[in-house]
Structure formats: structure tokens, C-alpha cells
C-alpha positions as a printed NumPy array, in Angstrom:
array([[-16.065,   9.684,  -6.681],
       [-14.159,  11.61 ,  -4.033],
       [-12.195,  14.707,  -4.993],
       [ -8.428,  14.396,  -5.473],
       [ -7.879,  16.559,  -2.369],
       [-10.213,  14.435,  -0.259],
       [ -8.578,  11.258,  -1.566],
       [ -5.074,  12.516,  -0.762],
       [ -6.2  ,  13.361,   2.793],
       [ -7.561,   9.825,   3.187],
       [ -4.348,   8.319,   1.839],
       [ -2.271,  10.368,   4.285],
       [ -4.534,   9.488,   7.239],
       [ -4.345,   5.764,   6.442],
       [ -0.595,   5.955,   5.818],
       [  0.073,   7.711,   9.109],
       [ -2.152,   5.265,  11.017],
       [ -0.21 ,   2.323,   9.534],
       [  3.124,   3.992,  10.301],
       [  2.061,   4.683,  13.889],
       [  1.022,   1.05 ,  14.341],
       [  4.224,  -0.24 ,  12.739],
       [  6.37 ,   1.997,  14.937],
       [  4.564,   0.713,  18.02 ],
       [  5.462,  -2.808,  16.879],
       [  9.052,  -1.777,  16.009],
       [  8.305,  -2.899,  12.437],
       [  8.374,   0.407,  10.587],
       [ 11.153,  -0.76 ,   8.276],
       [  9.364,  -3.986,   7.31 ],
       [  8.139,  -4.422,   3.771],
       [  4.377,  -4.017,   3.417],
       [  4.264,  -7.397,   1.642],
       [  4.79 ,  -8.985,   5.061],
       [  1.491,  -7.508,   6.168],
       [ -0.409, -10.001,   4.051],
       [ -0.021, -12.424,   6.947],
       [ -2.94 , -11.273,   9.069],
       [ -1.939, -13.254,  12.14 ],
       [  1.069, -10.95 ,  12.489],
       [ -1.041,  -7.807,  12.413],
       [ -1.572,  -5.712,  15.505],
       [ -5.12 ,  -4.609,  16.325],
       [ -4.184,  -1.108,  15.101],
       [ -3.13 ,  -2.351,  11.659],
       [ -6.263,  -4.471,  11.359],
       [ -8.414,  -1.532,  12.471],
       [ -6.817,   0.69 ,   9.812],
       [ -7.391,  -1.879,   7.071],
       [-10.954,  -2.391,   8.343],
       [-11.53 ,   1.378,   8.253],
       [-10.313,   1.436,   4.662],
       [-12.658,  -1.434,   3.804],
       [-15.636,   0.12 ,   5.627],
       [-14.985,   3.477,   3.972],
       [-14.955,   1.777,   0.568],
       [-11.321,   2.875,   0.265],
       [ -9.608,  -0.5  ,  -0.056],
       [ -8.602,   0.501,  -3.59 ],
       [ -6.294,   3.074,  -1.95 ],
       [ -3.998,   0.357,  -0.513],
       [ -1.471,   0.753,  -3.326],
       [ -1.336,   4.55 ,  -2.92 ],
       [ -1.087,   4.225,   0.877],
       [  1.723,   1.694,   0.443],
       [  3.587,   4.087,  -1.857],
       [  3.162,   7.034,   0.501],
       [  4.155,   4.845,   3.472],
       [  7.464,   4.084,   1.739],
       [  7.977,   7.783,   0.945],
       [  7.34 ,   8.77 ,   4.569],
       [  9.642,   6.023,   5.774],
       [ 12.398,   7.055,   3.366],
       [ 12.057,  10.659,   4.523],
       [ 12.222,   9.492,   8.149],
       [  8.996,  11.35 ,   8.858],
       [  8.579,  11.234,  12.63 ],
       [  5.161,  12.865,  12.715],
       [  3.033,  11.319,  15.46 ],
       [ -0.579,  10.368,  14.839],
       [ -2.836,  11.877,  17.512],
       [ -6.492,  10.907,  17.604],
       [ -8.687,  13.607,  19.106],
       [-12.236,  12.756,  20.142],
       [-14.705,  15.504,  21.021],
       [-18.456,  15.568,  21.451],
       [-18.85 ,  18.159,  18.673],
       [-16.603,  19.046,  15.703],
       [-13.606,  21.228,  16.574],
       [-13.279,  24.698,  15.115],
       [ -9.996,  26.008,  13.695],
       [ -9.038,  27.796,  16.926],
       [ -9.485,  24.692,  19.114],
       [ -7.748,  22.521,  16.506],
       [ -4.716,  24.85 ,  16.583],
       [ -4.623,  24.807,  20.402],
       [ -4.876,  21.001,  20.538],
       [ -2.14 ,  20.623,  17.915],
       [  0.19 ,  23.063,  19.731],
       [ -0.359,  21.399,  23.11 ],
       [  0.137,  17.895,  21.663],
       [  3.326,  18.919,  19.816],
       [  4.698,  20.485,  23.012],
       [  3.933,  17.375,  25.094],
       [  5.088,  14.83 ,  22.497],
       [  8.033,  16.945,  21.296],
       [  7.254,  16.092,  17.673],
       [  5.005,  17.311,  14.916],
       [  1.556,  15.736,  15.012],
       [ -1.046,  14.652,  12.502],
       [ -4.507,  15.05 ,  14.002],
       [ -7.247,  12.551,  13.289],
       [-10.502,  14.035,  14.515],
       [-13.428,  11.984,  15.728],
       [-16.798,  13.124,  17.005],
       [-18.509,  10.992,  19.647],
       [-21.49 ,  12.586,  21.371],
       [-21.456,   9.864,  24.046],
       [-18.462,  11.535,  25.737],
       [-20.899,  14.391,  26.515],
       [-18.164,  17.057,  26.487],
       [-14.454,  17.52 ,  27.028],
       [-11.775,  15.818,  24.983],
       [ -9.965,  12.506,  24.593],
       [ -6.492,  12.229,  23.056],
       [ -4.726,   9.063,  21.957],
       [ -1.091,   8.947,  20.835],
       [  1.627,   6.321,  20.857],
       [ -0.668,   3.793,  22.501],
       [ -1.556,   6.08 ,  25.416],
       [ -4.876,   7.733,  26.149],
       [ -5.636,  10.991,  27.93 ],
       [ -9.332,  11.122,  28.78 ],
       [-10.69 ,  14.457,  29.952],
       [-14.216,  13.75 ,  28.779],
       [-17.27 ,  14.574,  30.866],
       [-18.215,  10.885,  30.664],
       [-14.884,   9.887,  32.279],
       [-15.201,  12.6  ,  34.933],
       [-18.707,  11.396,  35.82 ],
       [-17.45 ,   7.802,  36.04 ],
       [-14.679,   8.931,  38.422],
       [-17.184,  10.806,  40.586],
       [-19.439,   7.743,  40.646],
       [-16.496,   5.535,  41.666],
       [-15.393,   7.962,  44.393],
       [-18.88 ,   8.263,  45.809],
       [-19.511,   4.524,  45.791],
       [-16.204,   3.822,  47.602],
       [-16.913,   6.603,  50.138],
       [-20.237,   5.121,  51.088],
       [-19.402,   1.437,  51.335],
       [-22.234,  -0.32 ,  53.062],
       [-24.907,   1.997,  51.751],
       [-25.854,   5.603,  51.493],
       [-25.518,   8.013,  54.416],
       [-28.724,   9.436,  55.735]])
């Protein structure tokens, strides 16, 4: 069984992901009961529910629903920012990313950290349906695209 602290972090992460998705759909004030109609769900809501299911956290739905209502009542405008790096961030980098994101978004942020070694290095940020990709993988793809368009008709000799 997960610790109470770990469980509360999961509940907040799921709650914020659902709020972010609902805001994107302009449905933040809708009752969660409406979400039982899956055909109305956005891919983000479905992905959050799927993450809860895959993480064996589906029993947290009631607690997430309660916290969602509390956040909504408090008019919490914190923005969910997903940060993907090739290795885990340390506290110093986390603080820099948070400060930069809050400055750009002009709101407080809740960071969801992901590690994906396939990006090779660099960082990817996602917030409010937009993605900023400064990963090495993306930079290499751009170089490849530039080179292939520069040498249309074959390689120079």
C-alpha cells in the first residue's frame, strides 16, 4: 500500500490533469457525473483515467473527484506542465524549469515529470495543449530535414 504522502501526490496529479483537460474543453464547471459518458471525453481525460487504471489507482477516483471540486471552488488556476527529460531532474533544474514556466505562462504551475531516454537529451514541455520540444531527438530530426531539403536530387560530391 502506498504511503499517505505518495497517495496525496497521486491524487493531486490526477486532479490537476483532469482540471487541465476540462479547462481546455471549457467544461471545468461541469459535474464529474457527466464524465461517465465516455464518448464526451477528450483524449486527455481518457488518458488520465487510463493512467489511473494502469497505475492501479482507479480506487482514487472518489478522492480525485473531491479534490477536483475543492480546486474548482477555490478557483485554483494552477497550470499543469508536463516536463520530459532523458534523465530525472535534480532540485536545481526543477526550480529553474518551474520559474521559467511560471514566467512564460504567467501563472503558478504544477510540474508532472516524465523520463524518456529516447529524447536523448534536452527537454520537452507541454502546457495548455501546446508543446515546446528542445530535445536532442527533435534537433536531430530538424537537421535531417534541413539536409535532405538542401540536397534534393541526391548528395553532393
